[in-house]
Coordinates of C-alpha atoms and ligand atoms in Angstrom, one line a residue:
M1 CA -7.1 20.9 24.6
A2 CA -6.2 21.9 28.1
K3 CA -2.5 22.0 29.0
I4 CA -0.9 20.3 32.0
N5 CA 2.6 20.3 33.5
I6 CA 4.7 17.3 34.0
T7 CA 8.4 16.4 34.3
I8 CA 10.3 13.7 32.4
N9 CA 13.8 13.0 33.8
N10 CA 13.4 16.2 35.8
I11 CA 12.8 18.3 32.6
P12 CA 9.7 20.3 33.1
L13 CA 7.3 20.5 30.1
E14 CA 3.8 21.6 29.3
V15 CA 1.8 19.1 27.3
E16 CA -1.7 18.5 26.1
E17 CA -4.0 16.7 28.5
G18 CA -4.8 13.2 27.0
M19 CA -1.3 12.6 25.7
T20 CA 0.6 9.5 26.5
I21 CA 4.0 9.5 28.2
L22 CA 5.5 8.1 25.0
Q23 CA 4.1 11.0 23.0
A24 CA 5.1 13.6 25.6
A25 CA 8.7 12.3 25.8
K26 CA 9.0 12.7 22.0
L27 CA 8.4 16.4 22.5
I28 CA 11.8 16.6 24.3
Q29 CA 13.5 14.3 21.9
I30 CA 13.3 11.1 24.0
D31 CA 12.4 8.0 22.0
I32 CA 11.2 5.5 24.7
P33 CA 11.8 2.0 23.4
H34 CA 8.6 0.4 22.1
L35 CA 7.6 -2.6 19.9
C36 CA 3.8 -3.2 20.0
Y37 CA 3.0 0.5 19.7
H38 CA 2.1 1.9 16.2
P39 CA 1.2 5.6 16.0
D40 CA -1.9 4.9 13.8
Q41 CA -3.3 2.1 15.8
S42 CA -5.2 1.6 19.1
V43 CA -2.9 0.8 22.1
R44 CA -3.0 -2.7 23.6
G45 CA 0.2 -2.6 25.7
H46 CA 1.3 -6.2 24.9
C47 CA 5.1 -6.0 25.0
R48 CA 5.8 -3.7 28.0
V49 CA 9.1 -2.7 26.4
C50 CA 8.1 0.9 26.9
S51 CA 8.0 0.5 30.7
V52 CA 8.9 3.7 32.6
E53 CA 8.9 4.8 36.3
V54 CA 6.3 7.2 37.5
V55 CA 6.9 8.7 40.9
G56 CA 4.2 7.3 43.3
G57 CA 3.4 4.4 41.1
R58 CA 3.8 0.9 42.6
K59 CA 4.9 -0.7 39.4
L60 CA 6.6 0.5 36.2
M61 CA 4.0 1.8 33.7
P62 CA 3.8 1.3 29.9
A63 CA 4.5 4.7 28.4
C64 CA 2.4 3.9 25.3
A65 CA -0.7 3.2 27.3
T66 CA -0.4 5.6 30.2
K67 CA -1.8 9.1 29.8
V68 CA -0.1 12.0 31.5
W69 CA -1.7 13.8 34.5
E70 CA -1.0 17.2 36.1
G71 CA 2.2 17.1 38.2
M72 CA 3.2 13.7 36.9
E73 CA 7.0 12.9 37.3
V74 CA 8.3 10.4 34.9
F75 CA 11.8 8.7 34.7
T76 CA 12.8 6.9 31.6
N77 CA 16.5 6.6 32.5
T78 CA 16.7 4.8 35.9
K79 CA 18.5 1.5 36.4
K80 CA 15.2 -0.2 37.1
V81 CA 13.7 1.0 33.8
Y82 CA 16.9 0.0 31.9
D83 CA 17.1 -3.4 33.5
T84 CA 13.4 -4.1 32.9
Q85 CA 13.4 -3.0 29.3
K86 CA 16.6 -5.0 28.6
L87 CA 15.2 -8.2 30.3
L88 CA 12.0 -7.9 28.3
L89 CA 13.9 -7.7 25.1
E90 CA 16.1 -10.6 26.1
M91 CA 13.0 -12.7 26.8
I92 CA 11.6 -11.7 23.3
L93 CA 14.9 -12.7 21.7
A94 CA 14.9 -16.0 23.5
N95 CA 11.7 -16.8 21.8
H96 CA 12.6 -15.5 18.4
K97 CA 14.2 -17.2 15.4
Q98 CA 17.3 -15.0 15.1
E99 CA 18.4 -15.2 11.5
C100 CA 19.1 -11.6 10.8
L101 CA 21.6 -12.2 8.0
T102 CA 19.0 -13.9 5.9
C103 CA 16.0 -12.0 7.0
Q104 CA 14.2 -9.6 4.7
R105 CA 13.9 -7.0 7.5
N106 CA 17.7 -7.0 8.2
G107 CA 18.6 -3.4 8.6
N108 CA 15.0 -2.2 9.0
C109 CA 13.8 -4.3 11.9
E110 CA 12.5 -2.7 15.1
L111 CA 13.6 -5.7 17.2
Q112 CA 17.1 -5.7 15.7
N113 CA 17.4 -1.9 16.3
L114 CA 16.4 -2.3 19.9
S115 CA 18.8 -5.2 20.4
K116 CA 21.6 -3.0 19.1
R117 CA 20.4 0.0 21.2
F118 CA 20.6 -2.2 24.4
N119 CA 23.9 -3.8 23.3
L120 CA 22.4 -7.3 23.5
T121 CA 25.5 -8.9 22.0
T122 CA 25.7 -11.9 24.4
P123 CA 22.4 -13.6 25.0
K124 CA 21.9 -14.6 28.6
L125 CA 18.8 -16.6 28.1
P126 CA 18.8 -19.8 26.0
N127 CA 16.9 -19.6 22.7
V128 CA 13.8 -21.8 23.0
V129 CA 11.9 -20.8 19.9
E130 CA 9.8 -23.4 18.2
K131 CA 11.0 -23.4 14.6
L132 CA 7.8 -23.6 12.6
P133 CA 7.8 -24.0 8.9
V134 CA 7.8 -20.8 6.9
E135 CA 4.5 -20.3 5.1
N136 CA 6.0 -19.4 1.7
N137 CA 3.5 -21.0 -0.8
A138 CA 1.3 -17.9 -1.2
T139 CA 1.3 -15.4 -4.1
C140 CA 1.9 -12.3 -2.1
I141 CA 2.7 -12.7 1.6
V142 CA 5.2 -14.9 3.5
R143 CA 4.7 -15.7 7.2
D144 CA 7.4 -16.9 9.5
L145 CA 5.7 -17.3 12.8
S146 CA 9.0 -18.3 14.5
K147 CA 9.9 -14.6 14.1
C148 CA 6.5 -13.3 15.5
I149 CA 6.9 -11.3 18.7
K150 CA 3.2 -11.3 19.3
C151 CA 2.9 -7.6 19.2
G152 CA -0.5 -7.7 17.6
R153 CA 0.2 -4.9 15.1
C154 CA -0.8 -7.1 12.1
A155 CA -4.1 -8.0 13.7
K156 CA -4.9 -4.4 14.5
A157 CA -4.0 -3.3 10.9
C158 CA -6.3 -5.9 9.5
R159 CA -9.2 -5.0 11.9
E160 CA -8.8 -1.3 12.4
F161 CA -7.7 -0.2 8.9
Q162 CA -9.5 -2.9 6.9
G163 CA -12.3 -4.2 9.1
I164 CA -11.5 -7.8 8.1
E165 CA -9.9 -9.7 11.0
A166 CA -8.2 -12.3 8.9
I167 CA -5.6 -12.3 11.7
S168 CA -6.6 -12.2 15.3
Y169 CA -5.5 -13.2 18.8
T170 CA -5.9 -16.6 20.3
G171 CA -5.0 -18.1 23.7
R172 CA -3.9 -16.5 26.9
S173 CA -0.7 -16.0 28.9
S174 CA 2.1 -18.2 27.5
H175 CA -0.4 -19.7 24.9
F176 CA -1.1 -16.2 23.5
K177 CA -0.7 -16.2 19.7
V178 CA -1.5 -13.9 16.8
M179 CA -2.9 -16.2 14.2
S180 CA -5.0 -16.4 11.0
A181 CA -8.4 -18.1 11.3
F182 CA -7.8 -21.7 12.2
G183 CA -4.1 -21.2 11.5
E184 CA -4.9 -21.4 7.8
N185 CA -2.7 -20.0 5.0
L186 CA -3.8 -16.4 4.7
E187 CA -5.0 -16.8 1.2
K188 CA -7.6 -19.3 2.4
T189 CA -9.1 -16.9 4.9
D190 CA -11.0 -13.6 4.6
C191 CA -7.7 -12.0 3.7
V192 CA -7.7 -9.8 0.6
L193 CA -3.9 -9.7 0.3
C194 CA -3.6 -5.9 0.8
G195 CA -0.4 -6.3 2.7
Q196 CA -1.3 -3.7 5.4
C197 CA -0.2 -6.3 8.0
T198 CA 3.3 -6.6 6.4
A199 CA 3.7 -2.9 6.5
A200 CA 2.6 -2.8 10.2
C201 CA 4.8 -5.8 11.4
P202 CA 7.9 -4.5 13.2
V203 CA 10.0 -7.6 12.4
G204 CA 10.4 -10.1 9.6
A205 CA 7.4 -12.3 10.6
L206 CA 5.2 -11.0 7.8
V207 CA 6.8 -9.9 4.6
E208 CA 6.0 -9.6 0.9
K209 CA 6.9 -12.6 -1.3
D210 CA 10.2 -11.6 -2.8
D211 CA 10.2 -11.9 -6.6
T212 CA 13.5 -10.1 -7.3
D213 CA 15.3 -13.3 -8.4
K214 CA 12.8 -13.7 -11.2
V215 CA 13.7 -10.2 -12.4
Y216 CA 17.4 -10.8 -12.1
E217 CA 17.0 -13.9 -14.2
A218 CA 15.1 -12.1 -16.9
L219 CA 17.6 -9.2 -17.0
Q220 CA 20.5 -11.7 -17.4
D221 CA 18.8 -13.6 -20.3
P222 CA 20.1 -12.1 -23.6
T223 CA 17.1 -13.5 -25.5
K224 CA 14.6 -11.5 -23.4
H225 CA 13.5 -7.9 -23.9
V226 CA 12.7 -6.7 -20.3
I227 CA 10.4 -3.7 -19.9
V228 CA 9.2 -2.1 -16.7
Q229 CA 6.3 0.1 -15.7
V230 CA 6.2 2.1 -12.4
A231 CA 3.1 3.0 -10.6
P232 CA 2.4 6.6 -9.6
A233 CA 2.7 6.1 -5.9
V234 CA 6.2 4.6 -6.1
R235 CA 7.9 7.8 -7.1
V236 CA 6.9 9.6 -3.9
A237 CA 7.9 6.8 -1.6
L238 CA 11.0 5.1 -3.0
G239 CA 13.3 7.8 -1.6
D240 CA 12.2 6.8 2.0
A241 CA 14.1 3.5 1.4
F242 CA 17.3 5.5 1.0
G243 CA 16.9 7.9 3.9
M244 CA 15.8 10.8 1.8
E245 CA 13.4 13.4 3.0
K246 CA 9.9 11.8 3.3
A247 CA 7.8 12.0 0.2
S248 CA 10.6 13.3 -2.0
I249 CA 9.7 13.2 -5.7
V250 CA 12.3 10.8 -7.1
T251 CA 10.8 10.0 -10.5
A252 CA 13.9 11.0 -12.6
K253 CA 16.4 9.2 -10.3
M254 CA 14.1 6.1 -10.3
V255 CA 14.1 6.0 -14.1
T256 CA 17.9 6.1 -14.1
A257 CA 18.1 3.4 -11.5
L258 CA 15.8 1.1 -13.5
R259 CA 17.8 1.8 -16.7
R260 CA 21.1 1.0 -14.9
L261 CA 19.6 -2.2 -13.5
G262 CA 19.4 -3.3 -17.1
F263 CA 15.7 -2.8 -18.1
D264 CA 15.5 -2.4 -21.9
Q265 CA 12.7 0.2 -21.7
V266 CA 11.4 2.1 -18.7
F267 CA 7.7 3.0 -19.1
D268 CA 5.2 4.7 -16.9
T269 CA 2.0 3.2 -15.4
N270 CA 0.7 6.8 -15.5
F271 CA 0.3 6.3 -19.3
A272 CA -1.9 3.2 -18.6
A273 CA -3.8 5.2 -15.9
D274 CA -4.7 7.6 -18.6
V275 CA -6.0 4.8 -20.8
T276 CA -7.9 3.5 -17.8
I277 CA -9.7 6.8 -17.6
M278 CA -10.6 6.7 -21.3
E279 CA -12.2 3.3 -20.8
E280 CA -13.7 3.8 -17.3
G281 CA -15.1 7.2 -18.2
T282 CA -16.7 5.9 -21.4
E283 CA -18.1 2.9 -19.5
L284 CA -19.6 5.3 -16.9
L285 CA -21.3 7.4 -19.5
E286 CA -22.6 4.3 -21.3
R287 CA -24.0 3.0 -18.0
V288 CA -25.7 6.3 -17.3
Q289 CA -27.1 6.7 -20.8
N290 CA -28.2 3.0 -21.3
G291 CA -29.5 2.2 -17.8
G292 CA -26.5 0.0 -16.8
T293 CA -25.8 -1.0 -13.2
L294 CA -25.2 2.0 -11.0
P295 CA -23.5 3.1 -8.9
M296 CA -20.4 2.1 -10.9
I297 CA -17.4 1.5 -8.7
T298 CA -13.8 1.8 -9.7
S299 CA -11.8 -1.4 -10.1
C300 CA -8.1 -0.3 -10.0
S301 CA -7.3 -1.6 -6.5
P302 CA -6.8 -5.4 -6.5
G303 CA -7.3 -5.7 -2.7
W304 CA -10.7 -4.1 -3.2
I305 CA -11.5 -6.5 -6.0
N306 CA -10.5 -9.4 -3.7
F307 CA -12.7 -7.9 -1.0
M308 CA -15.7 -7.7 -3.4
E309 CA -15.2 -11.3 -4.6
K310 CA -15.0 -12.7 -1.1
H311 CA -17.3 -10.4 0.9
Y312 CA -19.8 -9.0 -1.5
P313 CA -20.0 -11.5 -4.4
D314 CA -23.7 -10.6 -5.1
Q315 CA -22.7 -7.0 -5.8
L316 CA -20.0 -7.6 -8.5
A317 CA -22.1 -5.9 -11.2
H318 CA -21.3 -2.6 -9.6
L319 CA -17.6 -3.0 -10.4
S320 CA -16.3 -1.3 -13.5
T321 CA -15.1 -3.9 -15.9
T322 CA -12.1 -1.8 -16.9
K323 CA -8.9 -3.5 -15.9
S324 CA -6.5 -1.7 -13.5
P325 CA -3.7 0.5 -15.0
Q326 CA -1.2 -2.3 -14.2
Q327 CA -3.1 -4.8 -16.3
I328 CA -4.0 -2.4 -19.0
F329 CA -0.3 -1.7 -19.4
G330 CA 0.4 -5.4 -19.3
A331 CA -2.2 -6.2 -22.0
L332 CA -0.8 -3.4 -24.3
S333 CA 2.8 -4.5 -23.5
K334 CA 2.0 -7.9 -25.1
T335 CA -0.1 -6.6 -28.0
Y336 CA 0.4 -3.0 -29.0
Y337 CA 4.1 -2.7 -28.0
P338 CA 5.2 -5.7 -30.1
K339 CA 3.3 -4.2 -33.0
V340 CA 5.1 -0.8 -32.8
S341 CA 8.5 -2.2 -31.7
G342 CA 8.7 -5.2 -33.9
I343 CA 9.7 -7.4 -31.0
D344 CA 7.9 -10.8 -30.6
A345 CA 5.6 -10.8 -27.6
K346 CA 7.1 -14.1 -26.5
D347 CA 10.4 -12.4 -26.0
I348 CA 9.0 -9.6 -23.9
V349 CA 9.1 -9.8 -20.1
T350 CA 6.9 -7.2 -18.5
V351 CA 7.8 -6.2 -14.9
S352 CA 5.7 -3.9 -12.7
I353 CA 6.9 -1.8 -9.8
M354 CA 3.9 -1.4 -7.5
P355 CA 3.1 0.0 -4.0
C356 CA 0.9 -3.1 -3.4
T357 CA 1.2 -6.7 -2.5
A358 CA -2.2 -7.6 -4.0
K359 CA -0.9 -6.6 -7.4
K360 CA 1.2 -9.8 -7.4
Y361 CA -2.1 -11.8 -7.1
E362 CA -3.8 -9.6 -9.7
A363 CA -1.1 -10.3 -12.3
A364 CA -1.3 -14.0 -11.6
R365 CA -5.0 -14.3 -12.2
P366 CA -5.6 -16.7 -15.1
E367 CA -7.7 -14.2 -17.0
M368 CA -4.9 -11.7 -17.1
G369 CA -3.0 -13.0 -20.1
R370 CA -3.4 -14.5 -23.6
D371 CA -1.9 -17.3 -25.7
G372 CA -0.3 -18.9 -22.7
M373 CA 1.5 -15.7 -21.8
R374 CA 0.9 -13.5 -18.8
D375 CA 0.3 -9.8 -19.5
V376 CA 2.5 -8.9 -16.5
D377 CA 5.2 -11.4 -15.8
V378 CA 6.6 -10.2 -12.5
V379 CA 5.4 -7.7 -9.9
L380 CA 7.8 -6.1 -7.4
T381 CA 6.7 -3.9 -4.5
T382 CA 8.4 -0.5 -3.9
R383 CA 10.3 -2.3 -1.1
E384 CA 11.7 -5.0 -3.5
L385 CA 12.8 -2.3 -5.9
G386 CA 14.6 -0.5 -3.1
R387 CA 16.4 -3.8 -2.3
M388 CA 17.5 -4.2 -5.9
I389 CA 18.8 -0.7 -6.1
A390 CA 20.7 -1.2 -2.8
Q391 CA 22.1 -4.5 -4.0
A392 CA 23.4 -2.8 -7.2
G393 CA 25.3 -0.4 -5.0
F394 CA 23.7 2.7 -6.5
E395 CA 23.9 5.9 -4.5
F396 CA 20.3 6.6 -5.2
A397 CA 20.1 10.2 -4.0
E398 CA 23.0 11.1 -6.2
L399 CA 21.8 9.5 -9.4
P400 CA 21.4 11.7 -12.4
D401 CA 18.0 12.3 -13.9
G402 CA 16.5 10.1 -16.5
D403 CA 13.3 10.2 -18.7
F404 CA 10.7 7.5 -19.4
D405 CA 10.7 5.9 -22.9
A406 CA 8.2 6.1 -25.7
P407 CA 5.6 4.8 -26.6
M408 CA 4.2 4.2 -23.1
G409 CA 6.1 6.6 -21.0
I410 CA 4.0 9.8 -21.1
G411 CA 1.5 10.3 -18.3
T412 CA -0.7 13.3 -17.5
G413 CA -1.3 14.9 -14.1
A414 CA -4.6 12.9 -14.1
G415 CA -2.6 9.6 -14.2
A416 CA -0.2 10.9 -11.5
I417 CA -2.9 11.4 -8.9
F418 CA -4.2 7.9 -9.3
G419 CA -1.9 7.1 -6.4
A420 CA -3.9 9.1 -3.8
T421 CA -7.4 8.4 -2.5
G422 CA -9.8 10.5 -4.6
G423 CA -7.3 10.7 -7.5
V424 CA -9.0 8.2 -9.8
M425 CA -12.3 10.0 -9.3
E426 CA -10.7 13.4 -10.0
A427 CA -8.9 12.1 -13.0
A428 CA -12.2 10.6 -14.3
L429 CA -14.1 13.7 -13.8
R430 CA -11.6 15.8 -15.7
T431 CA -12.3 13.6 -18.8
V432 CA -16.0 12.7 -18.2
Y433 CA -16.9 16.3 -17.7
E434 CA -15.3 17.5 -21.0
V435 CA -16.6 14.5 -23.0
A436 CA -20.2 14.8 -21.6
T437 CA -20.5 18.5 -21.8
G438 CA -18.3 19.3 -24.8
K439 CA -17.0 22.2 -22.7
E440 CA -13.5 22.8 -21.4
L441 CA -13.1 22.6 -17.7
A442 CA -12.3 26.0 -16.3
K443 CA -10.7 24.5 -13.2
V444 CA -9.3 21.0 -13.3
E445 CA -9.0 20.5 -9.6
F446 CA -11.9 18.8 -7.8
K447 CA -10.9 19.5 -4.2
D448 CA -14.0 17.9 -2.6
V449 CA -12.6 14.5 -3.3
R450 CA -9.1 15.2 -1.9
G451 CA -7.8 14.6 1.6
Y452 CA -7.7 11.8 4.2
E453 CA -11.3 11.7 5.3
G454 CA -12.5 8.1 5.2
I455 CA -15.6 8.8 2.9
K456 CA -15.9 11.9 0.8
E457 CA -18.9 12.9 -1.2
S458 CA -19.7 15.5 -3.8
E459 CA -22.0 16.3 -6.7
V460 CA -21.0 17.2 -10.3
D461 CA -23.2 18.9 -12.9
L462 CA -22.9 17.1 -16.2
N463 CA -24.8 19.1 -18.7
G464 CA -27.8 19.7 -16.4
T465 CA -27.6 16.2 -14.9
K466 CA -26.5 16.1 -11.3
V467 CA -24.2 13.2 -10.6
R468 CA -23.6 12.2 -7.0
I469 CA -20.1 10.8 -6.4
A470 CA -18.3 9.3 -3.4
V471 CA -14.7 8.3 -2.6
A472 CA -13.7 5.8 0.1
H473 CA -10.4 4.4 1.2
G474 CA -9.6 1.5 3.6
L475 CA -11.9 -1.5 3.4
K476 CA -13.6 -0.5 6.7
N477 CA -15.0 2.5 4.9
A478 CA -15.6 0.5 1.8
R479 CA -17.9 -1.8 3.8
V480 CA -20.0 1.2 4.9
I481 CA -20.6 2.0 1.3
M482 CA -21.3 -1.5 0.3
E483 CA -23.8 -2.0 3.1
S484 CA -25.7 1.2 2.0
I485 CA -25.8 -0.2 -1.6
K486 CA -27.1 -3.5 -0.3
A487 CA -29.8 -1.8 1.7
G488 CA -30.9 0.2 -1.3
K489 CA -30.0 3.5 0.4
C490 CA -27.2 4.6 -1.9
D491 CA -27.8 7.4 -4.3
Y492 CA -24.4 7.8 -5.8
T493 CA -23.7 7.3 -9.5
F494 CA -20.0 6.8 -9.4
I495 CA -17.8 5.6 -6.5
E496 CA -14.0 5.3 -6.1
I497 CA -12.8 2.7 -3.7
M498 CA -9.2 2.0 -2.8
A499 CA -8.3 -0.9 -0.4
C500 CA -5.5 0.8 1.4
P501 CA -5.8 3.7 3.7
G502 CA -4.8 6.8 1.8
G503 CA -4.9 4.9 -1.5
C504 CA -1.8 3.5 -3.2
I505 CA 0.5 5.9 -1.5
G506 CA -0.3 3.9 1.7
G507 CA -0.1 0.5 -0.1
G508 CA 1.0 -2.6 1.7
G509 CA 4.2 -2.7 -0.4
Q510 CA 5.5 0.8 0.4
P511 CA 8.7 1.4 2.4
I512 CA 8.4 0.8 6.1
K513 CA 7.6 2.8 8.2
T514 CA 4.6 4.5 6.6
T515 CA 2.3 6.5 8.9
V516 CA -0.7 8.7 8.3
D517 CA 1.5 11.8 8.4
I518 CA 3.8 10.4 5.8
K519 CA 0.9 9.4 3.6
K520 CA -0.4 12.9 3.7
M521 CA 3.0 14.2 2.6
R522 CA 3.0 11.7 -0.3
M523 CA -0.5 12.8 -1.4
D524 CA 0.7 16.4 -1.5
A525 CA 3.7 15.3 -3.5
L526 CA 1.4 13.6 -6.1
Y527 CA -0.7 16.8 -6.4
D528 CA 2.6 18.8 -6.8
I529 CA 3.5 16.4 -9.7
D530 CA 0.1 16.9 -11.2
E531 CA 0.4 20.7 -11.1
S532 CA 3.9 20.7 -12.5
L533 CA 2.8 18.7 -15.7
P534 CA 1.9 20.5 -18.9
L535 CA -1.0 18.0 -19.5
R536 CA -3.4 17.2 -16.7
K537 CA -6.3 15.4 -18.5
S538 CA -6.0 11.8 -19.7
H539 CA -7.8 12.5 -23.0
E540 CA -5.0 15.0 -23.9
N541 CA -2.2 12.5 -23.6
P542 CA -0.6 12.3 -27.1
Q543 CA 0.6 8.7 -26.6
V544 CA -3.0 7.7 -25.5
K545 CA -4.4 9.3 -28.6
E546 CA -1.8 7.4 -30.6
V547 CA -2.7 4.0 -29.1
Y548 CA -6.4 4.6 -29.9
D549 CA -5.7 6.0 -33.4
N550 CA -3.3 3.3 -34.5
F551 CA -4.4 0.3 -32.5
L552 CA -7.4 0.2 -30.3
G553 CA -9.9 2.2 -32.3
K554 CA -12.2 3.8 -29.7
P555 CA -12.6 3.5 -26.0
C556 CA -14.9 0.6 -25.0
G557 CA -14.7 -0.6 -28.7
H558 CA -14.3 -4.2 -29.7
L559 CA -10.5 -4.5 -29.2
S560 CA -10.6 -2.5 -25.9
H561 CA -13.3 -4.9 -24.6
D562 CA -11.1 -7.9 -25.5
L563 CA -7.8 -6.5 -24.1
L564 CA -8.7 -3.9 -21.4
H565 CA -11.8 -5.2 -19.7
T566 CA -12.3 -8.2 -17.4
T567 CA -14.9 -10.1 -15.4
Y568 CA -15.1 -10.9 -11.7
Q569 CA -16.2 -14.0 -9.9
K570 CA -17.5 -15.0 -6.5
A571 CA -14.5 -16.4 -4.6
D572 CA -15.0 -20.0 -3.6
K573 CA -16.3 -20.1 -0.1
K574 CA -13.3 -22.2 0.9
Y575 CA -11.3 -19.2 -0.3
T576 CA -8.9 -21.2 -2.5
F577 CA -7.4 -18.2 -4.2
Ligands
SF4_601 S1 13.0 -10.2 12.4 FE1 14.6 -8.8 12.9 S2 15.7 -9.6 14.6 FE2 14.5 -11.2 13.7 S3 15.8 -12.3 12.3 FE3 14.7 -10.7 11.2 S4 16.1 -8.9 11.2 FE4 16.7 -10.3 12.8
SF4_602 S1 -3.1 -8.8 3.8 FE1 -4.7 -7.3 4.4 S2 -6.6 -8.5 4.7 FE2 -4.8 -10.0 4.6 S3 -4.3 -10.3 6.8 FE3 -3.0 -8.6 6.0 S4 -4.1 -6.8 6.6 FE4 -5.6 -8.4 6.7
SF4_603 S1 3.3 -11.2 12.7 FE1 4.4 -9.3 13.1 S2 2.8 -7.8 13.5 FE2 1.9 -9.7 13.7 S3 2.0 -10.2 15.9 FE3 3.8 -11.1 14.9 S4 5.4 -9.7 15.0 FE4 3.5 -8.6 15.4
FES604 S1 5.2 -0.5 23.2 FE1 4.2 0.0 25.0 S2 3.5 -2.0 25.7 FE2 4.5 -2.4 23.8

């Protein structure tokens, strides 16, 4: 890229052609105020809070949407700039339900931060916001449109990351709004509950449904035995909520925090991910050998399952029937665990900590339980766990290390990488290869399926049979794969699809702010965990062997089918989730 010379506040700097003023200013440690800008999204320039002066320009220019040019002279610190930015913020606040004390985003809100930065302690404009009812009757996502600042970041997340447009723009000028289709409850639209919009929202207008009270209640009930499982992607993101270095691996501190919060047993979803591989790998081999529906597509990601049920209901046979690790853990927690622990299943409360909002919906599906009991009782996102730890007053970064408990606390490296796009595929290949060929893998890494590229492809030789595989993340990419299947142009045998960009490490319930750069760091951290573990293949997990030897029998056997597999159904066209 060609270099050009500009000045910002009289500081000369050489920058790449094509950069915006906002990006150029960052190079000299100036953070120009912004609200509608998100580094991973296209730029619409809605809010104008980033207005700056450019010498020769008739009006102030939006720094997020204005590209630099040779000789450009920018000022971010003049009175005109300051007054304009402050007035724009005051106008936003005048139309905003200011309830910081009771707002989920209190302390991590971009509007609140800017108000503090501009010392907006005494509002000059009267508050005229229309107090709309909070949409709080859904399973996963709560919307408070009286807090919406119309930045459009949710709509862009939904369209640009997921290709869905369950939220979009309506009206012009003062009637401009960011709305779901026909103003409907999100669950009744094309929405798949992935939560990417909640992660993109700069304020508290779109948030995950908070279920922490249900967990507190269970923990305080002496008749209940409360166990918790933690998904692989949580341990490389939770530290963000406590200002630790991005993508820190906090597994051992997280275990201690959960134990100190009062959980009776702290288990690992990685164990269940290993069981998933045993089931899904066996299912794949059975489909290949017996002429089953191919390509087979992974089914761990509930946003992806919702997408299939709503958008491609005629293609459901391609989905693996194996439940997700969360639900496999849940089913075993109410069947196998009572058997080995001697605790009555009715007294067990199973809590999940997940990077994902759609996991709340998955756990609530009527087929995910037995005998009037849910397999997973409560699902918390990484953000909710962060709030519980903060509420308890733990100095998270200083906590001593802790270890997961038996009998569902050992996970292999294969289970750990489930949290990154390509990880389920790689984990499956490590097992499927050895089972199909009877040979030991010389090298366990399948690097072709790693990385942030939207769709990755490769080929594996299974005893002379070439198997074509593909990995996609983000539903926009998933749609490309599904269209090729529909058109009969797809020659893959096995496909991994994750709803969220980057996989679970970029899930809609992860700490805010999550960017592509942060997701890549989290991916690397998961591969580091994998490399550091003594066991890296699911079929070598001793606790997995035990559960098959003493309870399930064999993968895809009778009991596995009953407990660990599921069915999918076309979503009602009225989308009454
Ligand atoms: S969205 Fe931000 S500014 Fe608004 S009430 Fe919540 S914390 Fe306060
Ligand atoms: S949850 Fe996902 S699908 Fe639903 S509106 Fe938000 S981004 Fe779109
Ligand atoms: S809901 Fe949030 S992300 Fe969407 S427009 Fe409103 S403030 Fe922006
Ligand atoms: S941040 Fe630039 S216009 Fe909103």
